[in-house]
Amino acid sequence: MNENVDTVRIMNLDFINTTQENFLNNVLHKHLQNEEKCFIVTGNPEISIRAREDREYRDAVKAADYVIPDGAGILIAAKYMKQPMQERVAGYDVMRDLLAYANEQRLSCYFLGATEEVNRKAVAAAEREYPDLHIAGRHHGFFDMDDPSVVEEVRTSGADIVLVALGLPRQELWIARHFDTFDKGVFMGVGGSIDVLAGEVKRAPDFWIRLNLEWLYRLLKQPFRFKRILKVFEFMMRVFLKRS
């Protein structure tokens, strides 16, 4: 964890406590300008529970430079602990802002993960929306975690930004295992955000997002996510009962 950013500790994970604007303008943009690598985890209750139960995964998350509070449950927990956070820093919005900045600065991005079709659609969407963004490369997510050819392909691409959409826990584990191989790059686990970029999944309307009810909208649209929502309730109970 980068010590220059204020944090709030929840279930032994340190979440950054800042605004999204400050995080982008005064933190991530500087990493890109200086070609300094960093590792971002989009933290939510599900990730917190997984880190509590899985030591390897916990070590991977703790190795990150920044764990952003992506999820209403994290903000509620912080407020309950009397350490309120300034705002939610949504992973999807950070991804979009990184792509927009890369477009302005003519930087490059590598898209790693999802199915071949979703990956291809996401890259095509990025090319349409960000015409000055350089696509350093892309690769679907169906490969062995320790496949050296994939690591080498990403490394030799020289990408300024690497969006890793391998899902939980693979994306954070992949970044943590191979981070030392790279000389530069902002690495971020983006999960289902790439599906939204590809147009395969619709994001919640702004009204739901403003009310921190994006999770409920996604549940109504994708009932199969119910088991994931149970992790949110487990997280909240552990925070309230101080059993972390």
PDB file of C-alpha atoms in Angstrom:
ATOM      1  CA  MET A   1       0.000   0.000   0.000  1.00  0.00           C
ATOM      2  CA  ASN A   2       1.286   3.440  -0.948  1.00  0.00           C
ATOM      3  CA  GLU A   3       1.870   5.378   2.254  1.00  0.00           C
ATOM      4  CA  ASN A   4       1.198   8.769   0.624  1.00  0.00           C
ATOM      5  CA  VAL A   5      -2.556   8.178   0.513  1.00  0.00           C
ATOM      6  CA  ASP A   6      -4.849   8.250   3.550  1.00  0.00           C
ATOM      7  CA  THR A   7      -6.509   4.910   4.242  1.00  0.00           C
ATOM      8  CA  VAL A   8      -9.211   3.305   6.349  1.00  0.00           C
ATOM      9  CA  ARG A   9      -8.610  -0.241   7.585  1.00  0.00           C
ATOM     10  CA  ILE A  10     -11.590  -2.553   7.257  1.00  0.00           C
ATOM     11  CA  MET A  11     -11.235  -6.275   7.934  1.00  0.00           C
ATOM     12  CA  ASN A  12      -7.458  -5.879   7.791  1.00  0.00           C
ATOM     13  CA  LEU A  13      -7.450  -4.297   4.334  1.00  0.00           C
ATOM     14  CA  ASP A  14      -6.416  -0.677   3.817  1.00  0.00           C
ATOM     15  CA  PHE A  15      -8.835   1.182   1.547  1.00  0.00           C
ATOM     16  CA  ILE A  16      -7.822   4.561   0.167  1.00  0.00           C
ATOM     17  CA  ASN A  17      -9.796   7.480   1.563  1.00  0.00           C
ATOM     18  CA  THR A  18      -9.859  10.195  -1.064  1.00  0.00           C
ATOM     19  CA  THR A  19     -11.986  11.491  -3.909  1.00  0.00           C
ATOM     20  CA  GLN A  20     -11.925   9.876  -7.308  1.00  0.00           C
ATOM     21  CA  GLU A  21     -10.779  13.158  -8.855  1.00  0.00           C
ATOM     22  CA  ASN A  22      -7.838  13.443  -6.478  1.00  0.00           C
ATOM     23  CA  PHE A  23      -6.909   9.791  -6.930  1.00  0.00           C
ATOM     24  CA  LEU A  24      -6.805  10.220 -10.690  1.00  0.00           C
ATOM     25  CA  ASN A  25      -5.242  13.655 -11.004  1.00  0.00           C
ATOM     26  CA  ASN A  26      -2.730  13.527  -8.179  1.00  0.00           C
ATOM     27  CA  VAL A  27      -1.928   9.838  -7.996  1.00  0.00           C
ATOM     28  CA  LEU A  28      -2.550   7.764 -11.112  1.00  0.00           C
ATOM     29  CA  HIS A  29      -1.722  10.468 -13.634  1.00  0.00           C
ATOM     30  CA  LYS A  30       1.638  10.946 -11.924  1.00  0.00           C
ATOM     31  CA  HIS A  31       2.365   7.226 -12.158  1.00  0.00           C
ATOM     32  CA  LEU A  32       1.652   7.383 -15.878  1.00  0.00           C
ATOM     33  CA  GLN A  33       3.636  10.561 -16.429  1.00  0.00           C
ATOM     34  CA  ASN A  34       6.663   9.119 -14.623  1.00  0.00           C
ATOM     35  CA  GLU A  35       6.236   5.621 -16.115  1.00  0.00           C
ATOM     36  CA  GLU A  36       5.990   4.203 -12.601  1.00  0.00           C
ATOM     37  CA  LYS A  37       4.141   0.952 -12.221  1.00  0.00           C
ATOM     38  CA  CYS A  38       1.356   0.453  -9.701  1.00  0.00           C
ATOM     39  CA  PHE A  39      -1.237  -2.164  -8.809  1.00  0.00           C
ATOM     40  CA  ILE A  40      -4.880  -1.239  -8.129  1.00  0.00           C
ATOM     41  CA  VAL A  41      -7.462  -3.506  -6.504  1.00  0.00           C
ATOM     42  CA  THR A  42     -11.128  -2.570  -6.849  1.00  0.00           C
ATOM     43  CA  GLY A  43     -12.085  -3.473  -3.309  1.00  0.00           C
ATOM     44  CA  ASN A  44     -15.587  -4.503  -2.304  1.00  0.00           C
ATOM     45  CA  PRO A  45     -17.169  -6.733   0.385  1.00  0.00           C
ATOM     46  CA  GLU A  46     -16.750  -9.873  -1.722  1.00  0.00           C
ATOM     47  CA  ILE A  47     -13.030  -9.240  -2.099  1.00  0.00           C
ATOM     48  CA  SER A  48     -12.753  -8.529   1.631  1.00  0.00           C
ATOM     49  CA  ILE A  49     -14.374 -11.854   2.522  1.00  0.00           C
ATOM     50  CA  ARG A  50     -12.250 -13.757   0.014  1.00  0.00           C
ATOM     51  CA  ALA A  51      -9.094 -12.148   1.413  1.00  0.00           C
ATOM     52  CA  ARG A  52     -10.148 -13.165   4.914  1.00  0.00           C
ATOM     53  CA  GLU A  53     -10.635 -16.794   3.884  1.00  0.00           C
ATOM     54  CA  ASP A  54      -7.784 -17.251   1.395  1.00  0.00           C
ATOM     55  CA  ARG A  55      -4.237 -16.470   2.519  1.00  0.00           C
ATOM     56  CA  GLU A  56      -2.727 -16.388  -0.973  1.00  0.00           C
ATOM     57  CA  TYR A  57      -5.415 -14.026  -2.142  1.00  0.00           C
ATOM     58  CA  ARG A  58      -5.031 -11.861   0.962  1.00  0.00           C
ATOM     59  CA  ASP A  59      -1.301 -11.554   0.291  1.00  0.00           C
ATOM     60  CA  ALA A  60      -2.032 -10.561  -3.305  1.00  0.00           C
ATOM     61  CA  VAL A  61      -4.449  -7.820  -2.270  1.00  0.00           C
ATOM     62  CA  LYS A  62      -2.093  -6.542   0.414  1.00  0.00           C
ATOM     63  CA  ALA A  63       0.647  -6.337  -2.224  1.00  0.00           C
ATOM     64  CA  ALA A  64      -1.417  -3.758  -4.130  1.00  0.00           C
ATOM     65  CA  ASP A  65      -0.439  -0.107  -4.057  1.00  0.00           C
ATOM     66  CA  TYR A  66      -4.049   0.999  -3.833  1.00  0.00           C
ATOM     67  CA  VAL A  67      -7.266  -0.722  -2.749  1.00  0.00           C
ATOM     68  CA  ILE A  68     -10.116   1.518  -3.830  1.00  0.00           C
ATOM     69  CA  PRO A  69     -13.509   1.492  -2.060  1.00  0.00           C
ATOM     70  CA  ASP A  70     -15.635   0.145  -4.899  1.00  0.00           C
ATOM     71  CA  GLY A  71     -18.883  -0.801  -3.231  1.00  0.00           C
ATOM     72  CA  ALA A  72     -21.510   0.770  -0.991  1.00  0.00           C
ATOM     73  CA  GLY A  73     -20.803  -1.834   1.700  1.00  0.00           C
ATOM     74  CA  ILE A  74     -17.286  -0.494   2.197  1.00  0.00           C
ATOM     75  CA  LEU A  75     -18.570   3.058   2.718  1.00  0.00           C
ATOM     76  CA  ILE A  76     -21.263   1.877   5.128  1.00  0.00           C
ATOM     77  CA  ALA A  77     -18.698  -0.110   7.118  1.00  0.00           C
ATOM     78  CA  ALA A  78     -16.324   2.860   7.312  1.00  0.00           C
ATOM     79  CA  LYS A  79     -19.105   5.125   8.532  1.00  0.00           C
ATOM     80  CA  TYR A  80     -20.125   2.565  11.149  1.00  0.00           C
ATOM     81  CA  MET A  81     -16.505   2.474  12.334  1.00  0.00           C
ATOM     82  CA  LYS A  82     -16.631   6.293  12.653  1.00  0.00           C
ATOM     83  CA  GLN A  83     -14.038   6.678   9.901  1.00  0.00           C
ATOM     84  CA  PRO A  84     -16.252   7.927   7.061  1.00  0.00           C
ATOM     85  CA  MET A  85     -14.788   7.879   3.583  1.00  0.00           C
ATOM     86  CA  GLN A  86     -14.901  10.888   1.301  1.00  0.00           C
ATOM     87  CA  GLU A  87     -16.671   8.994  -1.472  1.00  0.00           C
ATOM     88  CA  ARG A  88     -16.957   5.758  -3.371  1.00  0.00           C
ATOM     89  CA  VAL A  89     -14.229   5.287  -5.977  1.00  0.00           C
ATOM     90  CA  ALA A  90     -15.876   3.046  -8.553  1.00  0.00           C
ATOM     91  CA  GLY A  91     -13.645   0.707 -10.513  1.00  0.00           C
ATOM     92  CA  TYR A  92     -15.614   1.157 -13.727  1.00  0.00           C
ATOM     93  CA  ASP A  93     -15.281   4.948 -13.516  1.00  0.00           C
ATOM     94  CA  VAL A  94     -11.550   4.727 -12.772  1.00  0.00           C
ATOM     95  CA  MET A  95     -11.112   2.461 -15.793  1.00  0.00           C
ATOM     96  CA  ARG A  96     -13.003   4.904 -17.996  1.00  0.00           C
ATOM     97  CA  ASP A  97     -11.042   7.878 -16.703  1.00  0.00           C
ATOM     98  CA  LEU A  98      -7.755   6.071 -17.285  1.00  0.00           C
ATOM     99  CA  LEU A  99      -8.761   5.346 -20.872  1.00  0.00           C
ATOM    100  CA  ALA A 100      -9.803   8.977 -21.385  1.00  0.00           C
ATOM    101  CA  TYR A 101      -6.500  10.232 -19.995  1.00  0.00           C
ATOM    102  CA  ALA A 102      -4.571   7.754 -22.127  1.00  0.00           C
ATOM    103  CA  ASN A 103      -6.497   9.023 -25.135  1.00  0.00           C
ATOM    104  CA  GLU A 104      -5.562  12.629 -24.338  1.00  0.00           C
ATOM    105  CA  GLN A 105      -1.911  11.762 -23.788  1.00  0.00           C
ATOM    106  CA  ARG A 106      -1.723   9.173 -26.600  1.00  0.00           C
ATOM    107  CA  LEU A 107      -0.764   6.411 -24.179  1.00  0.00           C
ATOM    108  CA  SER A 108      -1.250   2.674 -24.634  1.00  0.00           C
ATOM    109  CA  CYS A 109      -3.444   0.022 -23.044  1.00  0.00           C
ATOM    110  CA  TYR A 110      -3.417  -3.775 -23.014  1.00  0.00           C
ATOM    111  CA  PHE A 111      -6.707  -5.647 -22.553  1.00  0.00           C
ATOM    112  CA  LEU A 112      -6.269  -8.981 -20.801  1.00  0.00           C
ATOM    113  CA  GLY A 113      -9.159 -11.267 -19.955  1.00  0.00           C
ATOM    114  CA  ALA A 114     -12.801 -12.167 -20.604  1.00  0.00           C
ATOM    115  CA  THR A 115     -13.855 -14.364 -23.496  1.00  0.00           C
ATOM    116  CA  GLU A 116     -12.354 -13.835 -26.932  1.00  0.00           C
ATOM    117  CA  GLU A 117     -15.586 -12.258 -28.167  1.00  0.00           C
ATOM    118  CA  VAL A 118     -16.025  -9.912 -25.202  1.00  0.00           C
ATOM    119  CA  ASN A 119     -12.356  -8.943 -25.307  1.00  0.00           C
ATOM    120  CA  ARG A 120     -12.587  -8.161 -29.015  1.00  0.00           C
ATOM    121  CA  LYS A 121     -15.772  -6.118 -28.548  1.00  0.00           C
ATOM    122  CA  ALA A 122     -14.248  -4.176 -25.633  1.00  0.00           C
ATOM    123  CA  VAL A 123     -11.190  -3.276 -27.683  1.00  0.00           C
ATOM    124  CA  ALA A 124     -13.377  -2.242 -30.632  1.00  0.00           C
ATOM    125  CA  ALA A 125     -15.483  -0.053 -28.324  1.00  0.00           C
ATOM    126  CA  ALA A 126     -12.352   1.542 -26.856  1.00  0.00           C
ATOM    127  CA  GLU A 127     -11.008   2.262 -30.345  1.00  0.00           C
ATOM    128  CA  ARG A 128     -14.256   3.979 -31.315  1.00  0.00           C
ATOM    129  CA  GLU A 129     -14.574   6.048 -28.165  1.00  0.00           C
ATOM    130  CA  TYR A 130     -10.888   6.820 -27.661  1.00  0.00           C
ATOM    131  CA  PRO A 131      -9.409   7.188 -31.173  1.00  0.00           C
ATOM    132  CA  ASP A 132      -6.024   8.409 -29.933  1.00  0.00           C
ATOM    133  CA  LEU A 133      -5.604   5.526 -27.486  1.00  0.00           C
ATOM    134  CA  HIS A 134      -2.970   3.074 -28.650  1.00  0.00           C
ATOM    135  CA  ILE A 135      -4.032  -0.558 -28.268  1.00  0.00           C
ATOM    136  CA  ALA A 136      -0.830  -2.252 -27.127  1.00  0.00           C
ATOM    137  CA  GLY A 137      -2.412  -5.692 -27.408  1.00  0.00           C
ATOM    138  CA  ARG A 138      -5.158  -7.956 -26.185  1.00  0.00           C
ATOM    139  CA  HIS A 139      -5.609 -11.556 -25.021  1.00  0.00           C
ATOM    140  CA  HIS A 140      -8.616 -13.525 -23.805  1.00  0.00           C
ATOM    141  CA  GLY A 141      -8.706 -14.810 -20.239  1.00  0.00           C
ATOM    142  CA  PHE A 142      -8.578 -18.547 -20.892  1.00  0.00           C
ATOM    143  CA  PHE A 143      -4.951 -19.355 -20.188  1.00  0.00           C
ATOM    144  CA  ASP A 144      -2.882 -20.887 -17.422  1.00  0.00           C
ATOM    145  CA  MET A 145      -2.091 -18.398 -14.659  1.00  0.00           C
ATOM    146  CA  ASP A 146       1.630 -19.021 -14.989  1.00  0.00           C
ATOM    147  CA  ASP A 147       1.798 -19.173 -18.786  1.00  0.00           C
ATOM    148  CA  PRO A 148       5.063 -17.319 -19.473  1.00  0.00           C
ATOM    149  CA  SER A 149       4.071 -16.490 -23.048  1.00  0.00           C
ATOM    150  CA  VAL A 150       1.156 -14.343 -21.859  1.00  0.00           C
ATOM    151  CA  VAL A 151       3.333 -12.522 -19.331  1.00  0.00           C
ATOM    152  CA  GLU A 152       5.976 -11.897 -21.989  1.00  0.00           C
ATOM    153  CA  GLU A 153       3.400 -10.680 -24.484  1.00  0.00           C
ATOM    154  CA  VAL A 154       2.080  -8.117 -22.011  1.00  0.00           C
ATOM    155  CA  ARG A 155       5.598  -7.078 -20.992  1.00  0.00           C
ATOM    156  CA  THR A 156       6.925  -6.589 -24.508  1.00  0.00           C
ATOM    157  CA  SER A 157       3.825  -4.608 -25.463  1.00  0.00           C
ATOM    158  CA  GLY A 158       5.141  -1.773 -23.297  1.00  0.00           C
ATOM    159  CA  ALA A 159       1.588  -0.898 -22.276  1.00  0.00           C
ATOM    160  CA  ASP A 160       1.100   2.106 -20.022  1.00  0.00           C
ATOM    161  CA  ILE A 161      -2.154   0.643 -18.684  1.00  0.00           C
ATOM    162  CA  VAL A 162      -2.990  -3.051 -18.275  1.00  0.00           C
ATOM    163  CA  LEU A 163      -6.645  -3.869 -17.650  1.00  0.00           C
ATOM    164  CA  VAL A 164      -6.951  -7.391 -16.246  1.00  0.00           C
ATOM    165  CA  ALA A 165     -10.418  -8.935 -16.460  1.00  0.00           C
ATOM    166  CA  LEU A 166      -9.894 -12.446 -15.142  1.00  0.00           C
ATOM    167  CA  GLY A 167     -12.464 -12.241 -12.365  1.00  0.00           C
ATOM    168  CA  LEU A 168     -11.989 -12.790  -8.648  1.00  0.00           C
ATOM    169  CA  PRO A 169      -9.538 -14.131  -7.507  1.00  0.00           C
ATOM    170  CA  ARG A 170      -7.549 -14.776 -10.714  1.00  0.00           C
ATOM    171  CA  GLN A 171      -7.007 -11.164 -11.765  1.00  0.00           C
ATOM    172  CA  GLU A 172      -5.414 -10.029  -8.502  1.00  0.00           C
ATOM    173  CA  LEU A 173      -3.399 -13.244  -8.218  1.00  0.00           C
ATOM    174  CA  TRP A 174      -2.104 -12.868 -11.778  1.00  0.00           C
ATOM    175  CA  ILE A 175      -1.010  -9.274 -11.228  1.00  0.00           C
ATOM    176  CA  ALA A 176       0.628 -10.036  -7.871  1.00  0.00           C
ATOM    177  CA  ARG A 177       2.510 -13.077  -9.198  1.00  0.00           C
ATOM    178  CA  HIS A 178       3.955 -11.316 -12.216  1.00  0.00           C
ATOM    179  CA  PHE A 179       4.158  -7.671 -11.128  1.00  0.00           C
ATOM    180  CA  ASP A 180       7.916  -7.771 -10.615  1.00  0.00           C
ATOM    181  CA  THR A 181       8.353  -8.839 -14.238  1.00  0.00           C
ATOM    182  CA  PHE A 182       7.208  -5.449 -15.499  1.00  0.00           C
ATOM    183  CA  ASP A 183       9.126  -2.185 -15.594  1.00  0.00           C
ATOM    184  CA  LYS A 184       6.101   0.069 -15.928  1.00  0.00           C
ATOM    185  CA  GLY A 185       2.339   0.058 -16.194  1.00  0.00           C
ATOM    186  CA  VAL A 186      -0.791   0.838 -14.183  1.00  0.00           C
ATOM    187  CA  PHE A 187      -2.257  -2.624 -13.515  1.00  0.00           C
ATOM    188  CA  MET A 188      -5.878  -2.837 -12.514  1.00  0.00           C
ATOM    189  CA  GLY A 189      -8.248  -5.748 -11.998  1.00  0.00           C
ATOM    190  CA  VAL A 190     -11.433  -4.695 -13.750  1.00  0.00           C
ATOM    191  CA  GLY A 191     -13.623  -7.813 -13.534  1.00  0.00           C
ATOM    192  CA  GLY A 192     -16.981  -7.325 -15.203  1.00  0.00           C
ATOM    193  CA  SER A 193     -16.227  -3.733 -16.210  1.00  0.00           C
ATOM    194  CA  ILE A 194     -14.871  -5.009 -19.487  1.00  0.00           C
ATOM    195  CA  ASP A 195     -18.284  -6.610 -20.186  1.00  0.00           C
ATOM    196  CA  VAL A 196     -19.890  -3.195 -19.730  1.00  0.00           C
ATOM    197  CA  LEU A 197     -17.325  -1.575 -22.012  1.00  0.00           C
ATOM    198  CA  ALA A 198     -18.011  -4.277 -24.586  1.00  0.00           C
ATOM    199  CA  GLY A 199     -21.737  -3.579 -24.419  1.00  0.00           C
ATOM    200  CA  GLU A 200     -22.526  -7.062 -23.123  1.00  0.00           C
ATOM    201  CA  VAL A 201     -23.827  -5.790 -19.776  1.00  0.00           C
ATOM    202  CA  LYS A 202     -25.657  -2.544 -19.103  1.00  0.00           C
ATOM    203  CA  ARG A 203     -24.514  -0.435 -16.179  1.00  0.00           C
ATOM    204  CA  ALA A 204     -27.023   0.859 -13.652  1.00  0.00           C
ATOM    205  CA  PRO A 205     -28.636   4.250 -14.430  1.00  0.00           C
ATOM    206  CA  ASP A 206     -27.127   7.282 -12.682  1.00  0.00           C
ATOM    207  CA  PHE A 207     -30.064   7.447 -10.248  1.00  0.00           C
ATOM    208  CA  TRP A 208     -29.215   4.011  -8.818  1.00  0.00           C
ATOM    209  CA  ILE A 209     -25.502   4.829  -8.709  1.00  0.00           C
ATOM    210  CA  ARG A 210     -26.055   8.096  -6.822  1.00  0.00           C
ATOM    211  CA  LEU A 211     -28.050   6.226  -4.185  1.00  0.00           C
ATOM    212  CA  ASN A 212     -25.304   3.579  -3.868  1.00  0.00           C
ATOM    213  CA  LEU A 213     -27.799   0.973  -5.074  1.00  0.00           C
ATOM    214  CA  GLU A 214     -25.897  -0.221  -8.118  1.00  0.00           C
ATOM    215  CA  TRP A 215     -25.543  -3.617  -6.442  1.00  0.00           C
ATOM    216  CA  LEU A 216     -29.334  -3.936  -6.185  1.00  0.00           C
ATOM    217  CA  TYR A 217     -29.833  -2.980  -9.822  1.00  0.00           C
ATOM    218  CA  ARG A 218     -27.324  -5.609 -10.902  1.00  0.00           C
ATOM    219  CA  LEU A 219     -29.034  -8.203  -8.720  1.00  0.00           C
ATOM    220  CA  LEU A 220     -32.428  -7.445 -10.268  1.00  0.00           C
ATOM    221  CA  LYS A 221     -30.947  -7.703 -13.759  1.00  0.00           C
ATOM    222  CA  GLN A 222     -28.748 -10.712 -12.981  1.00  0.00           C
ATOM    223  CA  PRO A 223     -30.450 -12.885 -10.304  1.00  0.00           C
ATOM    224  CA  PHE A 224     -27.640 -15.448 -10.558  1.00  0.00           C
ATOM    225  CA  ARG A 225     -25.500 -12.944  -8.627  1.00  0.00           C
ATOM    226  CA  PHE A 226     -27.475 -13.728  -5.460  1.00  0.00           C
ATOM    227  CA  LYS A 227     -24.659 -15.808  -3.941  1.00  0.00           C
ATOM    228  CA  ARG A 228     -22.320 -12.849  -4.368  1.00  0.00           C
ATOM    229  CA  ILE A 229     -24.798 -10.606  -2.573  1.00  0.00           C
ATOM    230  CA  LEU A 230     -24.759 -13.034   0.363  1.00  0.00           C
ATOM    231  CA  LYS A 231     -21.051 -12.204   0.726  1.00  0.00           C
ATOM    232  CA  VAL A 232     -22.035  -8.570   1.168  1.00  0.00           C
ATOM    233  CA  PHE A 233     -24.342  -9.465   4.046  1.00  0.00           C
ATOM    234  CA  GLU A 234     -21.651 -11.658   5.602  1.00  0.00           C
ATOM    235  CA  PHE A 235     -19.209  -8.763   5.324  1.00  0.00           C
ATOM    236  CA  MET A 236     -21.615  -6.352   7.005  1.00  0.00           C
ATOM    237  CA  MET A 237     -22.373  -8.779   9.820  1.00  0.00           C
ATOM    238  CA  ARG A 238     -18.683  -9.307  10.501  1.00  0.00           C
ATOM    239  CA  VAL A 239     -18.093  -5.563  10.611  1.00  0.00           C
ATOM    240  CA  PHE A 240     -21.064  -4.927  12.892  1.00  0.00           C
ATOM    241  CA  LEU A 241     -20.168  -7.790  15.196  1.00  0.00           C
ATOM    242  CA  LYS A 242     -16.466  -6.903  15.064  1.00  0.00           C
ATOM    243  CA  ARG A 243     -15.553 -10.436  14.146  1.00  0.00           C
ATOM    244  CA  SER A 244     -13.013  -9.547  11.467  1.00  0.00           C
TER     245      SER A 244
END
